[in-house]
Amino acid sequence: KTIDMETFNKLPEIVAGLPKPSVSCTLPCQIVKLTWFMIVDAPPLTYRWIKHYYQERQRRKEEEAQKLEEPAEEEIVPHRERGPRRRKGFTVPELHGDNNSKIDTSKQFSEKKSTVDAEENYMAGGLWTDDDFVDLLRLTKKFPPGTHERWERIGAAMKRPSNEVAHMAHR
């Protein structure tokens, strides 16, 4: 290995600048120094550190409390108690023209009567087969919850009363 001559010439100067080791730098002396520090010097030093930490923490808490109190004093907003929520009242729609209203009610009544008559022709109280349950499952998927007259439509498709179809669907 080649060593740079300049570095080789500076090495004795660097070594001469280092402090000379003494007896107190040996390991047995260092162990004694550490033991003395742990017994005599460390407890008061540790006590001072802990005391300083708690004082600093207390000071920060007081500063935060002052910061929180100051905006509260500046911006005081009166608290309004809210009463119960007001709901819009139900308004009955006005009917315009007497002839239209009579026709509409008669149509609705005749439609309801025809569905009741149609249900009376259905098979009521019969045994349910596996095919009936498969049809019921298929039709409940076809007419999801919320469908207008769901059970009446399923009952009409299965040729069974709607109350019986609803009862069997909940089983």
mmCIF file of C-alpha atoms in Angstrom:
data_model
loop_
_atom_site.group_PDB
_atom_site.id
_atom_site.type_symbol
_atom_site.label_atom_id
_atom_site.label_comp_id
_atom_site.label_asym_id
_atom_site.label_seq_id
_atom_site.Cartn_x
_atom_site.Cartn_y
_atom_site.Cartn_z
ATOM 1 C CA LYS A 1 0.000 0.000 0.000
ATOM 2 C CA THR A 2 1.198 3.402 -0.837
ATOM 3 C CA ILE A 3 0.804 6.071 1.826
ATOM 4 C CA ASP A 4 0.786 9.685 0.924
ATOM 5 C CA MET A 5 4.032 11.231 2.130
ATOM 6 C CA GLU A 6 2.357 14.391 3.353
ATOM 7 C CA THR A 7 0.011 12.412 5.581
ATOM 8 C CA PHE A 8 2.915 10.309 6.800
ATOM 9 C CA ASN A 9 4.845 13.451 7.742
ATOM 10 C CA LYS A 10 1.827 15.001 9.566
ATOM 11 C CA LEU A 11 1.088 11.869 11.604
ATOM 12 C CA PRO A 12 3.678 12.541 14.353
ATOM 13 C CA GLU A 13 2.332 16.078 14.791
ATOM 14 C CA ILE A 14 -1.244 14.792 15.207
ATOM 15 C CA VAL A 15 -0.160 12.132 17.712
ATOM 16 C CA ALA A 16 1.825 14.703 19.681
ATOM 17 C CA GLY A 17 -1.286 16.916 19.929
ATOM 18 C CA LEU A 18 -3.377 14.209 21.613
ATOM 19 C CA PRO A 19 -3.566 14.298 25.414
ATOM 20 C CA LYS A 20 -1.595 11.633 27.207
ATOM 21 C CA PRO A 21 -3.736 9.012 29.013
ATOM 22 C CA SER A 22 -3.543 9.012 32.768
ATOM 23 C CA VAL A 23 -4.327 6.454 35.441
ATOM 24 C CA SER A 24 -7.819 7.933 35.859
ATOM 25 C CA CYS A 25 -8.634 6.960 32.250
ATOM 26 C CA THR A 26 -8.226 3.248 32.943
ATOM 27 C CA LEU A 27 -11.299 1.018 33.258
ATOM 28 C CA PRO A 28 -11.085 0.315 37.017
ATOM 29 C CA CYS A 29 -10.938 4.034 37.754
ATOM 30 C CA GLN A 30 -13.797 4.745 35.330
ATOM 31 C CA ILE A 31 -16.009 2.131 37.071
ATOM 32 C CA VAL A 32 -15.369 3.808 40.427
ATOM 33 C CA LYS A 33 -16.175 7.242 38.951
ATOM 34 C CA LEU A 34 -19.433 5.908 37.456
ATOM 35 C CA THR A 35 -20.469 4.344 40.751
ATOM 36 C CA TRP A 36 -19.766 7.602 42.609
ATOM 37 C CA PHE A 37 -21.788 9.549 40.023
ATOM 38 C CA MET A 38 -24.745 7.130 40.243
ATOM 39 C CA ILE A 39 -24.860 7.283 44.051
ATOM 40 C CA VAL A 40 -23.964 10.885 44.838
ATOM 41 C CA ASP A 41 -24.460 13.128 41.805
ATOM 42 C CA ALA A 42 -27.265 11.492 39.773
ATOM 43 C CA PRO A 43 -30.206 11.694 42.255
ATOM 44 C CA PRO A 44 -30.098 15.495 42.722
ATOM 45 C CA LEU A 45 -29.467 15.993 39.023
ATOM 46 C CA THR A 46 -32.389 13.740 38.133
ATOM 47 C CA TYR A 47 -34.573 15.576 40.659
ATOM 48 C CA ARG A 48 -33.708 18.920 39.014
ATOM 49 C CA TRP A 49 -34.492 17.557 35.547
ATOM 50 C CA ILE A 50 -37.878 16.191 36.643
ATOM 51 C CA LYS A 51 -38.713 19.413 38.495
ATOM 52 C CA HIS A 52 -37.811 21.474 35.429
ATOM 53 C CA TYR A 53 -39.941 19.187 33.215
ATOM 54 C CA TYR A 54 -43.036 19.544 35.441
ATOM 55 C CA GLN A 55 -42.593 23.319 35.732
ATOM 56 C CA GLU A 56 -42.375 23.604 31.953
ATOM 57 C CA ARG A 57 -45.438 21.404 31.538
ATOM 58 C CA GLN A 58 -47.410 23.477 34.065
ATOM 59 C CA ARG A 59 -46.381 26.691 32.283
ATOM 60 C CA ARG A 60 -47.595 25.298 28.929
ATOM 61 C CA LYS A 61 -50.939 24.288 30.447
ATOM 62 C CA GLU A 62 -51.426 27.790 31.858
ATOM 63 C CA GLU A 63 -50.597 29.348 28.478
ATOM 64 C CA GLU A 64 -53.105 27.085 26.725
ATOM 65 C CA ALA A 65 -55.751 27.903 29.325
ATOM 66 C CA GLN A 66 -55.160 31.620 28.787
ATOM 67 C CA LYS A 67 -55.403 31.188 25.017
ATOM 68 C CA LEU A 68 -58.700 29.347 25.397
ATOM 69 C CA GLU A 69 -60.140 31.917 27.811
ATOM 70 C CA GLU A 70 -59.231 34.985 25.760
ATOM 71 C CA PRO A 71 -61.325 34.198 22.649
ATOM 72 C CA ALA A 72 -64.242 33.154 24.837
ATOM 73 C CA GLU A 73 -64.263 36.583 26.500
ATOM 74 C CA GLU A 74 -64.029 38.444 23.189
ATOM 75 C CA GLU A 75 -66.743 36.584 21.319
ATOM 76 C CA ILE A 76 -69.706 35.991 23.578
ATOM 77 C CA VAL A 77 -72.634 34.764 21.524
ATOM 78 C CA PRO A 78 -75.963 34.436 23.326
ATOM 79 C CA HIS A 79 -77.236 30.879 23.227
ATOM 80 C CA ARG A 80 -80.667 30.535 21.681
ATOM 81 C CA GLU A 81 -82.752 27.660 22.850
ATOM 82 C CA ARG A 82 -84.314 25.916 19.947
ATOM 83 C CA GLY A 83 -87.863 24.852 20.299
ATOM 84 C CA PRO A 84 -89.384 21.820 18.682
ATOM 85 C CA ARG A 85 -89.109 21.673 14.938
ATOM 86 C CA ARG A 86 -92.077 23.138 13.124
ATOM 87 C CA ARG A 87 -93.664 20.820 10.652
ATOM 88 C CA LYS A 88 -95.700 21.918 7.730
ATOM 89 C CA GLY A 89 -99.340 21.204 8.282
ATOM 90 C CA PHE A 90 -101.237 18.930 5.956
ATOM 91 C CA THR A 91 -103.268 20.837 3.422
ATOM 92 C CA VAL A 92 -106.183 19.134 1.776
ATOM 93 C CA PRO A 93 -106.038 19.562 -1.991
ATOM 94 C CA GLU A 94 -108.949 21.442 -3.421
ATOM 95 C CA LEU A 95 -111.072 19.708 -6.025
ATOM 96 C CA HIS A 96 -111.884 21.689 -9.121
ATOM 97 C CA GLY A 97 -115.030 20.561 -10.855
ATOM 98 C CA ASP A 98 -117.541 18.167 -9.309
ATOM 99 C CA ASN A 99 -117.838 15.887 -12.346
ATOM 100 C CA ASN A 100 -114.152 14.912 -12.375
ATOM 101 C CA SER A 101 -114.126 13.992 -8.713
ATOM 102 C CA LYS A 102 -117.142 11.693 -9.066
ATOM 103 C CA ILE A 103 -115.633 9.893 -12.031
ATOM 104 C CA ASP A 104 -112.281 9.395 -10.311
ATOM 105 C CA THR A 105 -113.804 7.872 -7.162
ATOM 106 C CA SER A 106 -116.044 5.540 -9.126
ATOM 107 C CA LYS A 107 -113.077 4.342 -11.207
ATOM 108 C CA GLN A 108 -110.992 3.687 -8.098
ATOM 109 C CA PHE A 109 -113.849 1.829 -6.429
ATOM 110 C CA SER A 110 -114.498 -0.315 -9.510
ATOM 111 C CA GLU A 111 -110.784 -1.158 -9.838
ATOM 112 C CA LYS A 112 -110.572 -2.244 -6.206
ATOM 113 C CA LYS A 113 -113.772 -4.263 -6.530
ATOM 114 C CA SER A 114 -112.480 -6.044 -9.637
ATOM 115 C CA THR A 115 -109.259 -7.064 -7.848
ATOM 116 C CA VAL A 116 -111.271 -8.434 -4.940
ATOM 117 C CA ASP A 117 -113.482 -10.398 -7.341
ATOM 118 C CA ALA A 118 -110.421 -11.740 -9.118
ATOM 119 C CA GLU A 119 -108.899 -12.862 -5.797
ATOM 120 C CA GLU A 120 -112.054 -14.782 -4.931
ATOM 121 C CA ASN A 121 -111.484 -17.031 -7.973
ATOM 122 C CA TYR A 122 -108.026 -17.983 -6.724
ATOM 123 C CA MET A 123 -107.142 -21.166 -4.898
ATOM 124 C CA ALA A 124 -107.046 -20.336 -1.188
ATOM 125 C CA GLY A 125 -105.682 -22.522 1.590
ATOM 126 C CA GLY A 126 -104.145 -25.127 -0.699
ATOM 127 C CA LEU A 127 -100.854 -26.839 0.006
ATOM 128 C CA TRP A 128 -97.742 -25.087 -1.208
ATOM 129 C CA THR A 129 -95.484 -27.150 -3.426
ATOM 130 C CA ASP A 130 -91.811 -26.634 -4.098
ATOM 131 C CA ASP A 131 -92.702 -25.086 -7.449
ATOM 132 C CA ASP A 132 -94.951 -22.571 -5.673
ATOM 133 C CA PHE A 133 -92.073 -21.564 -3.407
ATOM 134 C CA VAL A 134 -89.749 -21.212 -6.408
ATOM 135 C CA ASP A 135 -92.336 -19.001 -8.127
ATOM 136 C CA LEU A 136 -92.747 -16.973 -4.936
ATOM 137 C CA LEU A 137 -88.987 -16.455 -4.713
ATOM 138 C CA ARG A 138 -88.772 -15.459 -8.371
ATOM 139 C CA LEU A 139 -91.678 -13.028 -8.072
ATOM 140 C CA THR A 140 -90.373 -11.426 -4.853
ATOM 141 C CA LYS A 141 -87.162 -10.658 -6.740
ATOM 142 C CA LYS A 142 -89.180 -9.352 -9.688
ATOM 143 C CA PHE A 143 -91.273 -7.068 -7.438
ATOM 144 C CA PRO A 144 -88.812 -5.620 -4.879
ATOM 145 C CA PRO A 145 -89.931 -4.036 -1.588
ATOM 146 C CA GLY A 146 -91.566 -0.680 -2.143
ATOM 147 C CA THR A 147 -93.324 -1.744 -5.326
ATOM 148 C CA HIS A 148 -96.881 -0.450 -5.504
ATOM 149 C CA GLU A 149 -99.306 -3.274 -4.573
ATOM 150 C CA ARG A 150 -96.447 -5.767 -4.414
ATOM 151 C CA TRP A 151 -98.299 -8.654 -2.764
ATOM 152 C CA GLU A 152 -101.384 -8.178 -4.937
ATOM 153 C CA ARG A 153 -99.275 -8.460 -8.086
ATOM 154 C CA ILE A 154 -97.415 -11.519 -6.803
ATOM 155 C CA GLY A 155 -100.715 -13.097 -5.740
ATOM 156 C CA ALA A 156 -102.256 -12.422 -9.140
ATOM 157 C CA ALA A 157 -99.264 -14.005 -10.881
ATOM 158 C CA MET A 158 -99.431 -17.085 -8.629
ATOM 159 C CA LYS A 159 -103.266 -17.193 -8.652
ATOM 160 C CA ARG A 160 -103.391 -17.131 -4.853
ATOM 161 C CA PRO A 161 -104.782 -14.540 -2.402
ATOM 162 C CA SER A 162 -102.375 -11.718 -1.588
ATOM 163 C CA ASN A 163 -102.640 -12.192 2.192
ATOM 164 C CA GLU A 164 -101.682 -15.874 1.868
ATOM 165 C CA VAL A 165 -98.749 -15.003 -0.418
ATOM 166 C CA ALA A 166 -97.497 -12.390 2.053
ATOM 167 C CA HIS A 167 -97.840 -14.853 4.938
ATOM 168 C CA MET A 168 -95.870 -17.563 3.148
ATOM 169 C CA ALA A 169 -93.205 -15.075 2.045
ATOM 170 C CA HIS A 170 -92.492 -14.124 5.649
ATOM 171 C CA ARG A 171 -91.934 -17.770 6.620
#
